[in-house]
CSV table of C-alpha atoms in Angstrom, one decimal:
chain,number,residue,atom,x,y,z
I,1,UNK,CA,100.9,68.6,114.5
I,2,UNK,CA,104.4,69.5,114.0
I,3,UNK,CA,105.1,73.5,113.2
I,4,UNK,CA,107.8,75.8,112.8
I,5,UNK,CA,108.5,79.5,111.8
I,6,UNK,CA,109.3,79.0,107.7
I,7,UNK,CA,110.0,81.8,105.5
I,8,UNK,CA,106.5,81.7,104.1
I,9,UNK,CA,105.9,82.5,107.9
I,10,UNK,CA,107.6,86.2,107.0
I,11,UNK,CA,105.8,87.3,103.8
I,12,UNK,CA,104.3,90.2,105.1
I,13,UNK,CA,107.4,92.2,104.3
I,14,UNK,CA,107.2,94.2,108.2
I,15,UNK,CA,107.4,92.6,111.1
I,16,UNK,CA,104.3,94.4,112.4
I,17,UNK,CA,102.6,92.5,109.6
I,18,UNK,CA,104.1,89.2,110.2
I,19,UNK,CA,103.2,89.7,113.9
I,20,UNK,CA,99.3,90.4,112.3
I,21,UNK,CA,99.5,86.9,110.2
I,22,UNK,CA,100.7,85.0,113.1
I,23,UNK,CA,97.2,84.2,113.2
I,24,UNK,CA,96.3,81.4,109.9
I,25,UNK,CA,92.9,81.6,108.2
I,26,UNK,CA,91.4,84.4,110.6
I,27,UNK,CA,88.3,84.9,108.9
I,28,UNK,CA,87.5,81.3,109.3
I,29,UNK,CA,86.6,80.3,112.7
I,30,UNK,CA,86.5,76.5,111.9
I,31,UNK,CA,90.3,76.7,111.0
I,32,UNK,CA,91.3,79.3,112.7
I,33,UNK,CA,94.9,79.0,114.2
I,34,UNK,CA,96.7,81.3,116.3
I,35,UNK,CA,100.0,80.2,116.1
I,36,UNK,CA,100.8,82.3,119.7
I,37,UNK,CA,98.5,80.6,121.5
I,38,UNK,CA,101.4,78.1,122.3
I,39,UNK,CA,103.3,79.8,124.5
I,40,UNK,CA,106.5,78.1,122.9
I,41,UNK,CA,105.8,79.1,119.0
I,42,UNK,CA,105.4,82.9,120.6
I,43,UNK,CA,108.8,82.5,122.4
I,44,UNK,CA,110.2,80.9,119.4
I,45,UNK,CA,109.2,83.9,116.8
I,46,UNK,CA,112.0,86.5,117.5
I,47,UNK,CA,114.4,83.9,116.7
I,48,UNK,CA,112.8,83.0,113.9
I,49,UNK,CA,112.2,87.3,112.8
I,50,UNK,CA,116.1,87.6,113.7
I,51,UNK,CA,116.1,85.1,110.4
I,52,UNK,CA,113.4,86.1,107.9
I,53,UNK,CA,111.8,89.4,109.0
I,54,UNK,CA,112.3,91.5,106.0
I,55,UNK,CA,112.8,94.3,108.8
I,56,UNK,CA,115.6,92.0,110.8
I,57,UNK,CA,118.1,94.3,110.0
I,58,UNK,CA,116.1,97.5,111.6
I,59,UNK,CA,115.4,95.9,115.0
I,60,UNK,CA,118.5,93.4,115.2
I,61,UNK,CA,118.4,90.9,118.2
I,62,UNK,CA,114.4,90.8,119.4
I,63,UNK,CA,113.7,89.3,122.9
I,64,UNK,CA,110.9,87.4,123.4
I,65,UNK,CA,107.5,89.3,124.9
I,66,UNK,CA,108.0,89.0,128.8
I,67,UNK,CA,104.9,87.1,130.1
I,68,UNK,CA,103.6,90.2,131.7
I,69,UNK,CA,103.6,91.8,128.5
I,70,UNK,CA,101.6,89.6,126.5
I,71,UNK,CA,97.8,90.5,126.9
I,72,UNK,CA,98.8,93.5,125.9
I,73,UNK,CA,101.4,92.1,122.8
I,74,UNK,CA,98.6,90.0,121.3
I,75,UNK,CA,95.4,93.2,121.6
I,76,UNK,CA,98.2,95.1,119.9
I,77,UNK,CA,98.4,92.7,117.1
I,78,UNK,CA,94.3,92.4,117.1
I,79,UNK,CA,94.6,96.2,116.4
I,80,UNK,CA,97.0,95.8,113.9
I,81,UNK,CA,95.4,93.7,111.7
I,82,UNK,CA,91.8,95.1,112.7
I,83,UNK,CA,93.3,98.7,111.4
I,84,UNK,CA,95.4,98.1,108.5
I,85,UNK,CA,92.9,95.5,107.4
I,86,UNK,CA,90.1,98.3,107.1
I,87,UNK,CA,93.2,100.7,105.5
I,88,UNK,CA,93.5,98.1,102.6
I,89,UNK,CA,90.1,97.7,101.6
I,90,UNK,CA,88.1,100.9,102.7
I,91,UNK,CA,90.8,103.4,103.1
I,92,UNK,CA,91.2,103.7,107.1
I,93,UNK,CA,89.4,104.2,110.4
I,94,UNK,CA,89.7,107.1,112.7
I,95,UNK,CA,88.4,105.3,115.7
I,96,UNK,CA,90.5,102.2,114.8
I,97,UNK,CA,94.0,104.1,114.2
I,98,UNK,CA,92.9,105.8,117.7
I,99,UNK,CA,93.0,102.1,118.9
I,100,UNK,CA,96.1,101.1,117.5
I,101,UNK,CA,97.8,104.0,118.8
I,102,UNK,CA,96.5,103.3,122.6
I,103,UNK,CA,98.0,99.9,121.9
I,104,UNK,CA,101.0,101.2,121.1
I,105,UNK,CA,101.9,103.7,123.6
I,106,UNK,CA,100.7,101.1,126.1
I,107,UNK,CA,103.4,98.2,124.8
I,108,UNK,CA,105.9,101.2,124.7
I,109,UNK,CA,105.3,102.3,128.5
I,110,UNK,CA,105.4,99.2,129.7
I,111,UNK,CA,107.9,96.6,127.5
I,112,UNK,CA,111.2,96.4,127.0
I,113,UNK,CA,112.7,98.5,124.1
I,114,UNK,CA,114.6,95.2,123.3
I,115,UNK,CA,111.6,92.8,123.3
I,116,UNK,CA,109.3,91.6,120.1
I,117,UNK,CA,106.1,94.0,121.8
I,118,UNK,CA,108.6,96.8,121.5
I,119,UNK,CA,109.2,96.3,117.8
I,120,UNK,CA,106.3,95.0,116.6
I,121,UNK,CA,105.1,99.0,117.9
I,122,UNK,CA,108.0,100.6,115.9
I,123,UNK,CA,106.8,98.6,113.0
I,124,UNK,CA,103.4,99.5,113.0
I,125,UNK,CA,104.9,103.1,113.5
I,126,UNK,CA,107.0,102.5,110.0
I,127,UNK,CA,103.7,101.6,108.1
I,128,UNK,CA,101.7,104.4,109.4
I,129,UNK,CA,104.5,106.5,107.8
I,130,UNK,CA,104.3,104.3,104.9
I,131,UNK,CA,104.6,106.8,101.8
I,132,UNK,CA,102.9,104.3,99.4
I,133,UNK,CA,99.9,102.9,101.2
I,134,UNK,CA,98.8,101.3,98.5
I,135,UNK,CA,101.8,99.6,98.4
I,136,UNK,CA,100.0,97.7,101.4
I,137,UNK,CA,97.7,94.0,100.2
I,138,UNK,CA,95.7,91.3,101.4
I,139,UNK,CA,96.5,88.1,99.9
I,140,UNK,CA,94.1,86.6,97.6
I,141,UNK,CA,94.2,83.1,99.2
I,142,UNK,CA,95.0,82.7,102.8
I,143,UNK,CA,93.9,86.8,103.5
I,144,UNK,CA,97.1,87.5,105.1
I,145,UNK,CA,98.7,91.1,104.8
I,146,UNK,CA,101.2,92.1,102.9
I,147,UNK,CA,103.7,94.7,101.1
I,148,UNK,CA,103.6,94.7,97.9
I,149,UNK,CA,107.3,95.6,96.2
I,150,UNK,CA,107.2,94.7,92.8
I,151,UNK,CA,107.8,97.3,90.3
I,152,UNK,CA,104.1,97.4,89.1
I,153,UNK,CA,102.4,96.6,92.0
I,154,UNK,CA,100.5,93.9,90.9
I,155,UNK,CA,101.5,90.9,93.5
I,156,UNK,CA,98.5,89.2,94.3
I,157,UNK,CA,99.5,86.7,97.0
I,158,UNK,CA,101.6,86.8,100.2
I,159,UNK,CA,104.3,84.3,98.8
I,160,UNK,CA,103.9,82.7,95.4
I,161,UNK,CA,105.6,79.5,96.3
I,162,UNK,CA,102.9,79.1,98.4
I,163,UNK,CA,99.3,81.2,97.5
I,164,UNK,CA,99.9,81.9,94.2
I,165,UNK,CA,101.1,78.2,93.4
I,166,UNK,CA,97.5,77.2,95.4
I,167,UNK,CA,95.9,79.7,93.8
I,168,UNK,CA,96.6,78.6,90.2
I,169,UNK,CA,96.3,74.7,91.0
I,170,UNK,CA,93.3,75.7,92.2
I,171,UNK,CA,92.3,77.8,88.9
I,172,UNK,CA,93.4,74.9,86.7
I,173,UNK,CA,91.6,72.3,88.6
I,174,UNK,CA,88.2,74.5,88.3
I,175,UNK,CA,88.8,74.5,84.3
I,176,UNK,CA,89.4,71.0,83.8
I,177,UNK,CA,86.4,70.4,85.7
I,178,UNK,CA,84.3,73.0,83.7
I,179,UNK,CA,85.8,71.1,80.0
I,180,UNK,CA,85.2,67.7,81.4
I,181,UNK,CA,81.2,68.4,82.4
Protein backbone atom coordinates (compact mmCIF):
# COMPACT_ATOMS: atom_id res chain seq x y z
CA UNK A 1 0.00 0.00 0.00
CA UNK A 2 1.31 3.22 -1.18
CA UNK A 3 1.64 6.17 1.78
CA UNK A 4 2.93 9.42 2.23
CA UNK A 5 3.03 12.38 4.83
CA UNK A 6 -0.31 14.59 3.48
CA UNK A 7 -1.43 17.59 5.20
CA UNK A 8 -4.30 15.76 6.74
CA UNK A 9 -1.09 13.92 8.23
CA UNK A 10 -0.51 17.43 10.39
CA UNK A 11 -3.90 18.21 11.88
CA UNK A 12 -2.95 18.10 15.24
CA UNK A 13 -1.91 21.62 15.17
CA UNK A 14 1.67 20.70 17.46
CA UNK A 15 4.06 18.65 16.31
CA UNK A 16 4.06 16.77 19.63
CA UNK A 17 0.53 15.92 18.59
CA UNK A 18 1.18 14.92 15.08
CA UNK A 19 4.00 12.82 16.48
CA UNK A 20 0.97 11.13 18.93
CA UNK A 21 -1.38 10.50 15.64
CA UNK A 22 1.46 8.97 13.72
CA UNK A 23 -0.23 6.10 14.90
CA UNK A 24 -4.04 5.53 12.65
CA UNK A 25 -6.99 4.02 14.42
CA UNK A 26 -5.13 3.29 17.79
CA UNK A 27 -7.98 2.16 19.68
CA UNK A 28 -8.63 -0.51 17.14
CA UNK A 29 -6.20 -3.26 17.17
CA UNK A 30 -7.61 -4.91 13.94
CA UNK A 31 -6.58 -1.73 11.96
CA UNK A 32 -4.26 -0.40 13.77
CA UNK A 33 -1.37 1.22 11.85
CA UNK A 34 1.72 2.70 13.12
CA UNK A 35 2.90 4.64 10.38
CA UNK A 36 6.81 4.53 12.16
CA UNK A 37 6.93 1.15 12.16
CA UNK A 38 8.62 1.54 8.69
CA UNK A 39 11.71 2.74 9.34
CA UNK A 40 11.51 4.84 6.06
CA UNK A 41 7.97 6.76 6.74
CA UNK A 42 9.73 7.69 10.35
CA UNK A 43 12.85 8.99 8.49
CA UNK A 44 10.61 10.63 5.99
CA UNK A 45 8.44 12.68 8.70
CA UNK A 46 10.79 15.69 9.52
CA UNK A 47 10.74 16.42 6.02
CA UNK A 48 7.37 16.23 5.68
CA UNK A 49 6.86 18.48 9.56
CA UNK A 50 9.52 21.00 7.88
CA UNK A 51 6.22 21.27 5.37
CA UNK A 52 2.94 21.12 7.34
CA UNK A 53 3.77 21.09 11.03
CA UNK A 54 1.70 23.98 12.24
CA UNK A 55 4.86 24.47 14.58
CA UNK A 56 7.50 24.28 11.50
CA UNK A 57 8.30 27.63 11.96
CA UNK A 58 9.36 27.12 15.88
CA UNK A 59 11.67 24.17 15.31
CA UNK A 60 12.94 24.99 11.63
CA UNK A 61 15.07 22.18 9.94
CA UNK A 62 14.20 18.76 12.15
CA UNK A 63 16.68 15.79 11.65
CA UNK A 64 15.46 12.57 11.58
CA UNK A 65 15.60 10.39 15.18
CA UNK A 66 19.16 8.80 15.11
CA UNK A 67 18.47 4.93 15.34
CA UNK A 68 19.77 4.83 18.78
CA UNK A 69 17.30 7.17 19.78
CA UNK A 70 14.27 5.58 18.77
CA UNK A 71 13.00 3.21 21.49
CA UNK A 72 13.08 5.93 23.34
CA UNK A 73 11.36 8.54 20.45
CA UNK A 74 8.41 6.17 20.06
CA UNK A 75 7.75 5.36 24.47
CA UNK A 76 7.85 9.24 24.35
CA UNK A 77 5.14 9.35 21.88
CA UNK A 78 3.17 6.35 23.79
CA UNK A 79 3.32 8.84 26.81
CA UNK A 80 2.23 11.52 24.87
CA UNK A 81 -0.84 10.34 23.63
CA UNK A 82 -1.35 8.11 26.87
CA UNK A 83 -1.20 11.57 28.99
CA UNK A 84 -2.83 14.20 26.96
CA UNK A 85 -5.40 11.61 25.96
CA UNK A 86 -6.46 11.18 29.73
CA UNK A 87 -6.08 15.43 29.99
CA UNK A 88 -8.81 15.66 27.26
CA UNK A 89 -11.38 13.48 28.63
CA UNK A 90 -10.75 13.21 32.51
CA UNK A 91 -8.80 16.24 33.19
CA UNK A 92 -5.06 14.75 33.69
CA UNK A 93 -2.99 12.13 35.53
CA UNK A 94 -0.36 12.71 38.01
CA UNK A 95 1.33 9.45 37.57
CA UNK A 96 1.00 9.79 33.73
CA UNK A 97 2.42 13.52 33.43
CA UNK A 98 5.32 12.01 35.89
CA UNK A 99 5.77 9.55 32.89
CA UNK A 100 5.80 11.93 30.21
CA UNK A 101 8.23 13.98 31.86
CA UNK A 102 10.77 10.89 32.49
CA UNK A 103 10.31 10.52 28.68
CA UNK A 104 11.24 13.76 28.10
CA UNK A 105 14.21 14.49 30.08
CA UNK A 106 15.45 11.08 28.84
CA UNK A 107 15.07 12.10 24.79
CA UNK A 108 16.61 15.51 25.99
CA UNK A 109 19.84 13.90 27.70
CA UNK A 110 20.40 11.68 25.17
CA UNK A 111 19.18 13.19 21.39
CA UNK A 112 20.25 15.68 19.42
CA UNK A 113 18.87 19.26 20.07
CA UNK A 114 18.42 19.25 16.17
CA UNK A 115 16.69 15.87 15.76
CA UNK A 116 12.62 15.16 15.55
CA UNK A 117 12.94 13.28 19.46
CA UNK A 118 14.37 16.68 20.51
CA UNK A 119 11.34 18.68 19.29
CA UNK A 120 8.79 16.47 19.56
CA UNK A 121 9.99 17.01 23.77
CA UNK A 122 9.85 20.86 23.36
CA UNK A 123 6.45 20.44 21.91
CA UNK A 124 5.03 18.49 24.49
CA UNK A 125 6.76 21.12 26.73
CA UNK A 126 4.53 24.00 24.73
CA UNK A 127 1.25 22.06 25.44
CA UNK A 128 1.87 21.47 29.06
CA UNK A 129 2.19 25.28 29.17
CA UNK A 130 -0.85 25.48 27.04
CA UNK A 131 -3.00 28.41 28.62
CA UNK A 132 -6.22 27.04 27.13
CA UNK A 133 -6.35 23.34 27.71
CA UNK A 134 -9.48 23.04 26.63
CA UNK A 135 -8.45 24.30 23.66
CA UNK A 136 -6.93 20.60 23.35
CA UNK A 137 -9.69 17.69 21.34
CA UNK A 138 -10.00 14.29 20.24
CA UNK A 139 -11.52 13.93 16.89
CA UNK A 140 -14.90 12.55 16.64
CA UNK A 141 -14.01 10.05 13.91
CA UNK A 142 -10.60 8.68 13.59
CA UNK A 143 -9.79 9.69 17.66
CA UNK A 144 -6.81 11.52 16.73
CA UNK A 145 -5.67 14.65 18.90
CA UNK A 146 -5.99 17.90 18.20
CA UNK A 147 -6.01 21.89 18.85
CA UNK A 148 -8.85 23.39 18.51
CA UNK A 149 -8.45 27.29 17.11
CA UNK A 150 -11.62 28.29 16.02
CA UNK A 151 -13.11 31.28 17.54
CA UNK A 152 -15.79 29.21 19.45
CA UNK A 153 -14.28 26.25 20.03
CA UNK A 154 -16.46 24.03 18.62
CA UNK A 155 -14.25 21.94 15.86
CA UNK A 156 -15.24 18.52 16.16
CA UNK A 157 -12.89 16.68 13.81
CA UNK A 158 -9.09 16.74 13.24
CA UNK A 159 -9.45 18.08 9.53
CA UNK A 160 -12.84 18.56 7.96
CA UNK A 161 -11.83 17.67 4.47
CA UNK A 162 -11.33 14.58 5.86
CA UNK A 163 -13.43 13.48 9.40
CA UNK A 164 -15.95 15.89 9.28
CA UNK A 165 -16.69 15.14 5.39
CA UNK A 166 -16.73 11.16 6.71
CA UNK A 167 -18.50 12.08 9.45
CA UNK A 168 -21.44 13.72 7.76
CA UNK A 169 -21.54 11.14 4.69
CA UNK A 170 -21.74 8.87 7.28
CA UNK A 171 -24.74 10.82 9.19
CA UNK A 172 -26.61 11.23 5.85
CA UNK A 173 -26.22 7.63 4.89
CA UNK A 174 -27.71 6.58 8.52
CA UNK A 175 -30.87 8.92 7.70
CA UNK A 176 -31.61 7.75 4.40
CA UNK A 177 -31.51 4.41 5.64
CA UNK A 178 -33.77 5.19 8.78
CA UNK A 179 -36.61 7.11 5.92
CA UNK A 180 -36.24 4.18 3.54
CA UNK A 181 -37.11 1.28 6.33
Amino acid sequence: MSFSWTPHRFAGGALALDVANSVVLRDDPKRRVDRFASREQMRNFPRAAAEFCAERALFGEIAPVAPQDEVGFIALREAIDRYFRKRILDGGDDQLLAELLEALAKILRQASPASLAAATAHSVLRLIAMPDPERMKICGNCGWLFIDRSKNKSRAWCDMAICGNRAKANRHYRRKKEETQ
